[in-house]
Structure formats: structure tokens, C-alpha cells
Coordinates of C-alpha atoms and ligand atoms in Angstrom, one line a residue:
M11 CA 46.0 141.7 156.4
K12 CA 48.2 144.2 158.1
M13 CA 51.2 142.3 159.3
N14 CA 54.1 140.8 157.3
H15 CA 53.1 137.1 157.4
H16 CA 56.2 136.2 155.4
F17 CA 57.9 135.9 158.8
S18 CA 56.2 132.6 159.2
E19 CA 58.0 131.3 156.1
L20 CA 61.4 131.6 158.0
P21 CA 62.9 129.0 160.3
G22 CA 62.1 129.9 163.9
S23 CA 65.4 131.6 164.4
Y24 CA 68.4 132.7 162.3
L25 CA 70.8 129.8 161.8
F26 CA 73.6 131.3 163.9
S27 CA 71.2 132.3 166.7
E28 CA 70.0 128.7 166.9
V29 CA 73.6 127.5 167.2
A30 CA 74.4 130.1 169.9
K31 CA 71.3 129.0 171.8
R32 CA 72.2 125.4 171.8
V33 CA 75.8 126.2 172.8
A34 CA 74.7 128.4 175.7
A35 CA 72.5 125.5 177.0
H36 CA 75.4 123.1 176.7
R37 CA 77.7 125.5 178.5
A38 CA 75.3 125.9 181.4
A39 CA 74.9 122.1 181.7
R40 CA 78.7 121.3 181.3
P41 CA 80.5 124.4 182.6
E42 CA 83.8 122.4 183.1
Q43 CA 84.1 121.6 179.4
G44 CA 85.7 124.5 177.6
I45 CA 84.0 125.1 174.3
I46 CA 85.9 125.8 171.1
S47 CA 83.8 127.6 168.5
L48 CA 84.5 126.8 164.8
G49 CA 80.9 127.6 164.0
I50 CA 80.0 131.1 162.9
G51 CA 82.7 132.6 160.7
D52 CA 83.8 135.2 163.2
V53 CA 87.5 136.2 163.1
T54 CA 89.8 136.0 166.1
R55 CA 92.8 138.1 165.0
P56 CA 92.6 141.7 166.3
L57 CA 92.6 144.7 164.0
C58 CA 96.1 145.4 162.7
R59 CA 98.2 148.3 164.0
P60 CA 97.8 150.6 161.0
V61 CA 94.0 150.3 161.2
V62 CA 94.0 151.0 164.9
A63 CA 96.3 154.0 164.5
A64 CA 94.0 155.4 161.7
L65 CA 90.8 154.8 163.8
A66 CA 92.4 156.5 166.9
E67 CA 93.7 159.4 164.9
A68 CA 90.3 159.9 163.3
C69 CA 88.6 159.8 166.7
F70 CA 90.9 162.6 167.9
E71 CA 90.1 164.6 164.7
Q72 CA 86.4 164.3 165.6
G73 CA 87.2 166.0 169.0
R74 CA 88.8 169.2 167.5
A75 CA 86.8 171.9 165.9
E76 CA 89.4 172.4 163.1
T77 CA 89.3 168.7 162.1
F78 CA 85.8 167.7 163.0
H79 CA 83.7 165.9 160.3
G80 CA 79.9 165.9 160.2
Y81 CA 77.9 163.9 157.7
G82 CA 80.1 162.2 155.2
E83 CA 79.7 161.9 151.4
E84 CA 76.5 160.1 150.2
Q85 CA 78.4 157.1 148.7
G86 CA 81.0 157.0 151.5
D87 CA 84.1 159.2 151.8
L88 CA 86.1 159.5 148.6
F89 CA 89.5 158.6 150.2
L90 CA 88.1 155.1 151.0
R91 CA 86.4 154.7 147.7
Q92 CA 89.7 155.6 146.0
A93 CA 91.6 153.1 148.1
I94 CA 89.1 150.3 147.2
A95 CA 89.3 151.2 143.5
G96 CA 93.1 150.9 143.9
H97 CA 92.6 147.4 145.4
Y98 CA 90.5 146.4 142.4
A99 CA 93.2 147.8 140.1
G100 CA 95.7 145.6 141.9
L101 CA 93.5 142.6 141.0
G102 CA 93.6 143.8 137.4
V103 CA 90.0 144.9 137.5
R104 CA 88.6 148.3 136.7
V105 CA 86.1 149.6 139.3
E106 CA 85.8 153.4 139.7
P107 CA 85.3 155.2 143.0
E108 CA 82.1 156.7 141.5
D109 CA 80.6 153.2 141.3
L110 CA 81.3 152.3 144.9
F111 CA 79.1 152.7 148.0
I112 CA 80.5 152.2 151.5
S113 CA 78.4 150.2 153.9
D114 CA 78.4 148.8 157.4
G115 CA 79.3 145.4 156.0
A116 CA 78.0 143.0 153.3
K117 CA 74.9 141.7 155.0
S118 CA 72.8 144.8 155.0
D119 CA 73.5 145.5 151.4
L120 CA 72.9 141.9 150.3
A121 CA 69.5 142.1 151.9
G122 CA 68.7 145.7 150.8
L123 CA 69.6 145.2 147.1
S124 CA 66.4 143.2 146.6
E125 CA 64.5 146.5 147.1
L126 CA 65.6 147.5 143.6
F127 CA 63.3 144.8 142.3
S128 CA 59.5 144.6 142.3
P129 CA 57.7 142.4 144.9
G130 CA 56.8 139.9 142.2
C131 CA 60.4 139.3 141.1
T132 CA 62.0 135.8 141.2
V133 CA 65.2 135.4 143.2
L134 CA 67.5 132.5 142.3
L135 CA 69.6 131.0 145.0
Q136 CA 71.8 128.0 145.4
D137 CA 71.1 125.3 147.9
P138 CA 73.0 125.2 150.2
V139 CA 73.2 128.9 150.6
Y140 CA 74.2 131.6 153.1
P141 CA 70.9 132.0 154.9
A142 CA 70.9 135.8 154.9
Y143 CA 70.0 135.8 151.1
R144 CA 67.2 133.3 151.6
D145 CA 65.7 134.8 154.7
A146 CA 65.8 138.4 153.4
S147 CA 64.2 137.4 150.1
L148 CA 61.5 135.5 151.9
L149 CA 60.8 138.3 154.2
A150 CA 60.4 140.7 151.3
G151 CA 57.8 138.2 149.8
R152 CA 60.0 137.3 146.8
R153 CA 59.5 134.1 144.9
V154 CA 62.6 132.1 145.7
E155 CA 63.9 129.3 143.5
Y156 CA 66.9 127.1 144.0
L157 CA 69.7 125.6 142.0
D158 CA 71.2 122.5 143.5
A159 CA 74.8 122.9 144.6
V160 CA 75.9 119.3 145.1
R161 CA 79.0 117.2 145.0
E162 CA 78.3 116.2 141.4
N163 CA 78.6 119.8 140.1
G164 CA 81.4 120.7 142.6
F165 CA 78.9 122.9 144.5
L166 CA 79.1 125.3 141.6
P167 CA 75.8 125.3 139.7
L168 CA 75.6 127.0 136.3
P169 CA 72.5 128.5 134.6
E170 CA 70.5 125.6 133.1
P171 CA 68.7 125.9 129.8
G172 CA 65.3 127.4 130.5
C173 CA 66.5 128.9 133.8
R174 CA 64.6 132.2 134.5
A175 CA 65.1 134.6 137.3
D176 CA 65.3 138.4 137.9
L177 CA 67.9 138.4 140.6
V178 CA 70.6 135.8 141.3
Y179 CA 72.9 135.6 144.3
L180 CA 76.3 134.1 143.7
C181 CA 78.9 133.7 146.5
S182 CA 82.5 132.8 145.5
P183 CA 84.5 131.6 147.4
G184 CA 81.3 130.0 148.5
N185 CA 79.7 130.1 151.9
P186 CA 79.2 127.4 153.2
T187 CA 81.0 125.0 150.7
G188 CA 84.2 126.9 150.0
A189 CA 83.8 126.2 146.3
V190 CA 85.2 128.9 143.9
Y191 CA 83.9 129.7 140.4
S192 CA 86.4 129.8 137.6
R193 CA 86.5 132.7 135.3
E194 CA 84.9 130.6 132.5
Q195 CA 82.0 129.6 134.9
L196 CA 81.4 133.2 135.8
A197 CA 81.4 134.1 132.2
A198 CA 78.6 131.6 131.7
W199 CA 76.6 133.4 134.4
V200 CA 77.4 136.8 132.9
A201 CA 76.3 135.7 129.4
W202 CA 73.1 134.2 130.8
A203 CA 72.3 137.3 132.9
N204 CA 72.8 139.7 130.0
A205 CA 70.7 137.6 127.7
Q206 CA 67.9 137.2 130.2
G207 CA 68.0 140.8 131.6
A208 CA 68.7 139.3 135.0
V209 CA 71.0 140.9 137.6
L210 CA 73.7 139.0 139.5
V211 CA 74.6 140.0 143.0
F212 CA 78.1 138.7 143.6
D213 CA 79.2 138.2 147.2
A214 CA 83.0 138.5 147.3
A215 CA 83.3 138.6 151.1
Y216 CA 85.9 135.8 151.0
E217 CA 88.0 136.9 148.0
A218 CA 91.1 137.5 150.0
F219 CA 91.3 133.7 150.8
I220 CA 91.8 132.7 147.2
A221 CA 95.3 131.2 147.0
D222 CA 95.1 129.8 143.4
P223 CA 96.2 132.6 141.0
A224 CA 94.0 131.3 138.2
L225 CA 90.8 131.9 140.2
P226 CA 88.9 135.2 139.9
H227 CA 88.5 137.5 142.9
S228 CA 85.8 139.7 141.3
I229 CA 82.9 139.3 138.9
Y230 CA 84.3 142.4 137.2
S231 CA 87.2 140.3 135.8
V232 CA 84.6 138.9 133.4
P233 CA 83.9 141.2 130.3
G234 CA 80.2 142.1 130.1
S235 CA 79.7 142.0 133.9
E236 CA 79.4 145.8 134.1
T237 CA 76.0 145.5 132.5
C238 CA 74.6 142.8 134.7
A239 CA 76.5 142.5 138.0
I240 CA 76.6 144.2 141.4
E241 CA 79.5 143.2 143.7
V242 CA 79.3 143.2 147.5
C243 CA 82.4 142.9 149.7
S244 CA 83.4 143.4 153.3
F245 CA 86.3 144.1 155.5
S246 CA 85.0 141.6 158.1
K247 CA 86.9 138.5 157.1
T248 CA 89.7 140.2 155.2
A249 CA 90.8 142.7 157.9
G250 CA 89.0 141.6 161.1
F251 CA 86.1 144.1 160.9
T252 CA 83.3 141.8 162.2
G253 CA 83.0 144.0 165.3
T254 CA 84.0 147.3 163.7
R255 CA 81.7 147.0 160.6
C256 CA 82.6 148.2 157.2
G257 CA 82.0 146.9 153.7
Y258 CA 81.5 148.1 150.1
T259 CA 79.2 147.5 147.2
A260 CA 79.9 148.3 143.5
V261 CA 76.9 149.2 141.5
P262 CA 78.2 150.1 138.0
R263 CA 76.7 153.2 136.4
T264 CA 76.4 151.1 133.2
L265 CA 73.8 148.8 134.8
Q266 CA 70.3 149.4 133.5
R267 CA 67.1 147.4 133.5
E268 CA 63.7 148.4 132.0
G269 CA 65.0 152.0 131.4
L270 CA 66.1 152.4 135.0
N271 CA 69.7 152.9 136.2
L272 CA 70.4 150.6 139.1
H273 CA 73.2 152.9 140.4
D274 CA 70.9 155.9 140.6
M275 CA 68.3 153.7 142.3
W276 CA 70.7 152.4 144.9
L277 CA 71.9 156.0 145.5
R278 CA 68.3 157.1 146.0
R279 CA 67.7 154.1 148.3
Q280 CA 70.8 154.6 150.4
T281 CA 70.3 158.4 150.8
T282 CA 66.8 157.6 152.1
K283 CA 67.8 154.8 154.5
T284 CA 71.3 155.5 155.8
N285 CA 73.7 158.3 156.6
G286 CA 76.5 155.8 156.1
V287 CA 79.5 154.6 158.1
S288 CA 81.3 156.7 160.7
Y289 CA 84.3 158.8 159.6
P290 CA 86.7 157.0 162.0
V291 CA 85.7 153.5 160.7
Q292 CA 86.2 154.7 157.1
R293 CA 89.6 156.0 158.0
G294 CA 90.4 152.6 159.7
A295 CA 89.2 150.7 156.6
A296 CA 91.3 152.9 154.3
A297 CA 94.4 151.9 156.3
V298 CA 93.8 148.3 155.3
F299 CA 95.0 149.3 151.8
T300 CA 98.3 150.8 153.0
A301 CA 101.4 148.6 152.4
E302 CA 101.6 147.9 156.1
G303 CA 97.9 147.2 156.4
Q304 CA 98.1 144.7 153.5
A305 CA 101.1 143.0 155.0
A306 CA 99.3 142.5 158.3
C307 CA 96.1 141.3 156.7
R308 CA 98.1 138.8 154.6
E309 CA 99.8 137.5 157.8
N310 CA 96.4 137.0 159.5
I311 CA 95.0 135.2 156.4
A312 CA 98.1 133.0 156.3
L313 CA 97.4 132.0 160.0
Y314 CA 93.8 131.2 159.1
R315 CA 95.0 129.2 156.2
R316 CA 97.3 127.1 158.5
N317 CA 94.2 126.5 160.7
A318 CA 92.4 125.2 157.6
Q319 CA 95.3 122.9 156.7
C320 CA 95.3 121.6 160.3
L321 CA 91.6 120.8 160.1
A322 CA 92.0 119.3 156.7
A323 CA 94.7 116.9 157.9
C324 CA 92.5 115.9 160.8
L325 CA 89.6 115.0 158.5
E326 CA 91.9 113.2 156.1
E327 CA 93.3 111.1 159.0
L328 CA 89.7 110.2 160.0
G329 CA 88.8 109.4 156.4
I330 CA 86.0 112.0 156.4
W331 CA 85.1 113.4 153.0
F332 CA 85.4 117.1 152.8
C333 CA 86.1 120.0 150.4
G334 CA 87.0 123.7 150.8
G335 CA 89.7 125.1 153.0
E336 CA 92.2 125.8 150.2
N337 CA 90.8 129.0 148.7
S338 CA 88.3 129.6 151.5
P339 CA 88.1 129.8 155.3
Y340 CA 85.4 127.1 155.3
L341 CA 85.7 123.3 155.2
W342 CA 82.6 121.5 154.2
L343 CA 82.5 117.9 155.3
E344 CA 80.2 114.9 155.1
C345 CA 78.9 113.9 158.6
P346 CA 80.5 110.5 159.5
D347 CA 78.6 107.3 160.3
G348 CA 75.4 108.4 158.5
M349 CA 74.6 111.1 161.1
D350 CA 72.4 114.0 160.0
S351 CA 73.8 117.5 160.4
W352 CA 72.3 118.3 163.9
Q353 CA 73.2 114.8 165.2
F354 CA 76.8 115.4 164.3
F355 CA 76.6 118.9 165.8
D356 CA 75.5 117.4 169.1
H357 CA 78.0 114.6 168.8
L358 CA 80.9 117.0 168.4
L359 CA 79.6 119.4 171.1
Q360 CA 78.9 116.7 173.7
G361 CA 82.0 114.6 172.9
A362 CA 84.6 117.2 172.2
G363 CA 83.2 120.6 173.2
V364 CA 83.7 121.7 169.6
V365 CA 81.1 123.8 167.8
G366 CA 80.6 123.7 164.0
T367 CA 77.6 124.7 161.8
P368 CA 75.1 122.1 160.7
G369 CA 74.9 121.9 156.9
S370 CA 71.1 121.5 157.0
G371 CA 70.8 125.1 158.2
F372 CA 72.0 126.2 154.8
G373 CA 69.3 124.3 152.9
K374 CA 68.0 120.8 152.1
N375 CA 71.2 119.9 150.2
G376 CA 73.2 120.7 153.3
E377 CA 71.6 117.8 155.2
G378 CA 74.2 115.3 156.2
Y379 CA 77.0 117.9 155.9
F380 CA 78.7 120.1 158.3
R381 CA 80.8 123.3 158.2
L382 CA 84.0 124.1 160.1
T383 CA 85.7 127.5 160.0
A384 CA 89.4 128.3 160.0
F385 CA 88.8 131.6 161.8
G386 CA 89.6 130.2 165.3
A387 CA 92.7 131.1 167.3
E388 CA 95.6 128.9 166.2
A389 CA 96.0 127.2 169.6
D390 CA 92.2 126.6 169.9
T391 CA 92.1 125.1 166.4
A392 CA 95.0 122.7 167.3
E393 CA 93.2 121.8 170.5
A394 CA 89.9 121.2 168.6
V395 CA 91.8 118.9 166.3
R396 CA 93.2 117.0 169.2
R397 CA 89.8 116.6 170.8
I398 CA 88.2 115.4 167.5
L399 CA 90.9 112.9 167.0
R400 CA 90.5 111.7 170.6
L401 CA 86.7 111.4 170.1
Y402 CA 87.4 109.0 167.3
G403 CA 90.0 107.0 169.3
R404 CA 93.2 108.5 167.8
Ligands
MLT503 C1 79.0 132.7 158.6 O1 79.4 132.1 159.5 O2 78.4 132.2 157.6 C2 79.3 134.2 158.5 O3 80.0 134.6 159.6 C3 78.0 134.9 158.6 C4 78.2 136.3 158.2 O4 79.2 136.8 157.7 O5 77.2 137.1 158.4

């Protein structure tokens, strides 16, 4: 066999491609109905001024011989890694610039990290789950096992007795459910991983949305995590970089398995497969951590939070069960009237021109659920709420 037949284990198309396909068909059939997308978690606020200024300045630097930059540093430019380490210090967490790798966003690293493991390894995921972990693991031929993330455990499963895996993906605040692990719950995962010799990949892409000061933003706030955890984060949702692309991954130099150092392995892998992120984008990303950049990002997140509150009030008025939206840009709701996820998707699209994401696309436990994002423009979100209320006769 010469071809990668694991492709046939995947759903026919990536979840968000399928949603986009159905929306395009609906738009062609009903061009008069303006569509409001609260589906894919794509931001709508533009890059803030300090970021744009830094990007532009760096582009001009690239156009002058005296300030021109060729290839950057292997792990990403030091000025950005230092700024990220400073951000961690502000969270009360110690991550050193030497542990950090700059990337083009979380997704490629989340998928690529499984290359540190042998083909026969077992990957443990939650169900429902961000489909990129699942699809990348299946494509690489990994054995994938699932822990149920259900209402009964607050969508926050913990390692069960007898639970065995080599690599575990955790996402907190969680995509799609918006649930956030407490420090004690993360400590249970860290203790388990260290005892088992497993590695945790912690996706912190939504950490900036945590409003509750008691909740942890980083796995590294748990002692012992430096010997079992890799953390992946992104500027996409925090600073509006979905179309600009930049993220970072911490692989502590203290993380070893079977006599191998995972930091050294990741460096070897990265230097083989990528020459990193462009100098202007790294300059733009570093500007996120200036006082002005932080203030602008906080303002945008406050706007998204108001959207979440507006959506939450709508669901409450309709008596629809939901969670999330408080420490996360995602609201996870039960489809009303016994509809399944795709039925409710069609109902909302046909009846209100509002797009969400069917929960079943995130796994079997997502069936009967639906995800809305708070990343829409403020006026669009308010209009979506009006349309949904009208659909239900309010
Ligand atoms: C989502 O909607 O789940 C995210 O936008 C996907 C992503 O960040 O790749």
C-alpha cells in the first residue's frame, strides 16, 4: 500500500469547510437574506493601531539595506520570545524565552507535535473536541481514544483510574464548550501525566477570555507541569491575527521521555520543516504586549464579551439550556425542540439567516448541541439576536 488510507477515516470535509459549503449554497438560493455568521471562531475587530504601526515599520525596514532582515532565529526572534515570556510573568507563570517557539498560529503546531511520538502511540482526546486534534491524529495513523466531556462532568473530564495514553490534548477555555479547568483539575492531569509518562498538549488559545481571576490561564501555573506539558497559544483570538498568522508554543527544556528531550526534538523538527514567521509579523505580534497594545486588545475582548452576554440573554429568554460565554467566546447550547445539530443549523439558517456550528461536528457527544461564537461585529450579533427571537415568536 503506497497511499495514506487514513484519509478515509476522516469526515468527508473539515467541519468548517462543510459549514461554509452549506452557507454558500443557501446564499446562492436566497441572495436577499443577509447572512450573519456566528459559526467559525473568526474575529471581526481589526488589528489594533500599535500592531499595524509595528507591522508597517518592519515592512519599511525590510526595504532598506541597512535594516533588512533575512532568515530569523530558529525558535523565532528573541524580541518576541522575550515579550511572550513577559506576558507569562504577568500571569505569575515562569516561561523562559529559550523554551518558546514562534509559529504561524496554533493549528500547525497542534497537529505537528504528534510527530514527536511514534506511529503506534495512543492519543487521548475529549469528545466533543476541536476537530483539528482529531483529524491530524487520525491522518498520522494514531490510535485515538476519547474521554466523554458531558454535562454531568461539566464538560471537563479528568483522568480516570486505569486511563492510559501517550499524548493528551486539553483545551481550556474549551473549544467548543467554553468550559474552563480549575487549577486543582489541571493538577490532577499533571499528576497523572507525570505518573504515566504521558505528555499533555495544552491549547491555551482562548486564555485571554478568562474573566474569573481564580481560573488558570496556563498549564504552567501548576507545579510539575514543566516535566509533562507543552503549551500552545495564538495571537488569533487575543489580538485579531486570524488573517495575519502568529502563535507560540512552549516546550520546556525539562521535558524528557524515554531518554529523549522533547524541546531538542521539536527544535530539530522545526528547523527541518519551517523557516518560521516573517519578521514584520513578529514585530506586529510583539506590539501586542506594549501597554497600548494590551489596552486595545482588552477593549476588543470586552466587546466580544458584551456579544456573549447578548447571546446569553437571548438563550435565557427562550429557555434554551446553554453554558460557556463567561470565560470563553463560545456558547454551547442544547438544540431546542429535540432537533439534532444539523437540523438546528438548517432551522437557524433558513429561518433567521444566522450561522452557527453543529455540535455533532465536534464528536458524538456534541450531537443535539450547537455552538455560537461571540466574535461577530456588535451590530451583527444584536441583529442575530433579534432574528432568533423573531423566529421563536418574540
Ligand atoms: C473554531 O471556530 O473552532 C476556530 O476558529 C477554529 C480555529 O481556530 O482553527
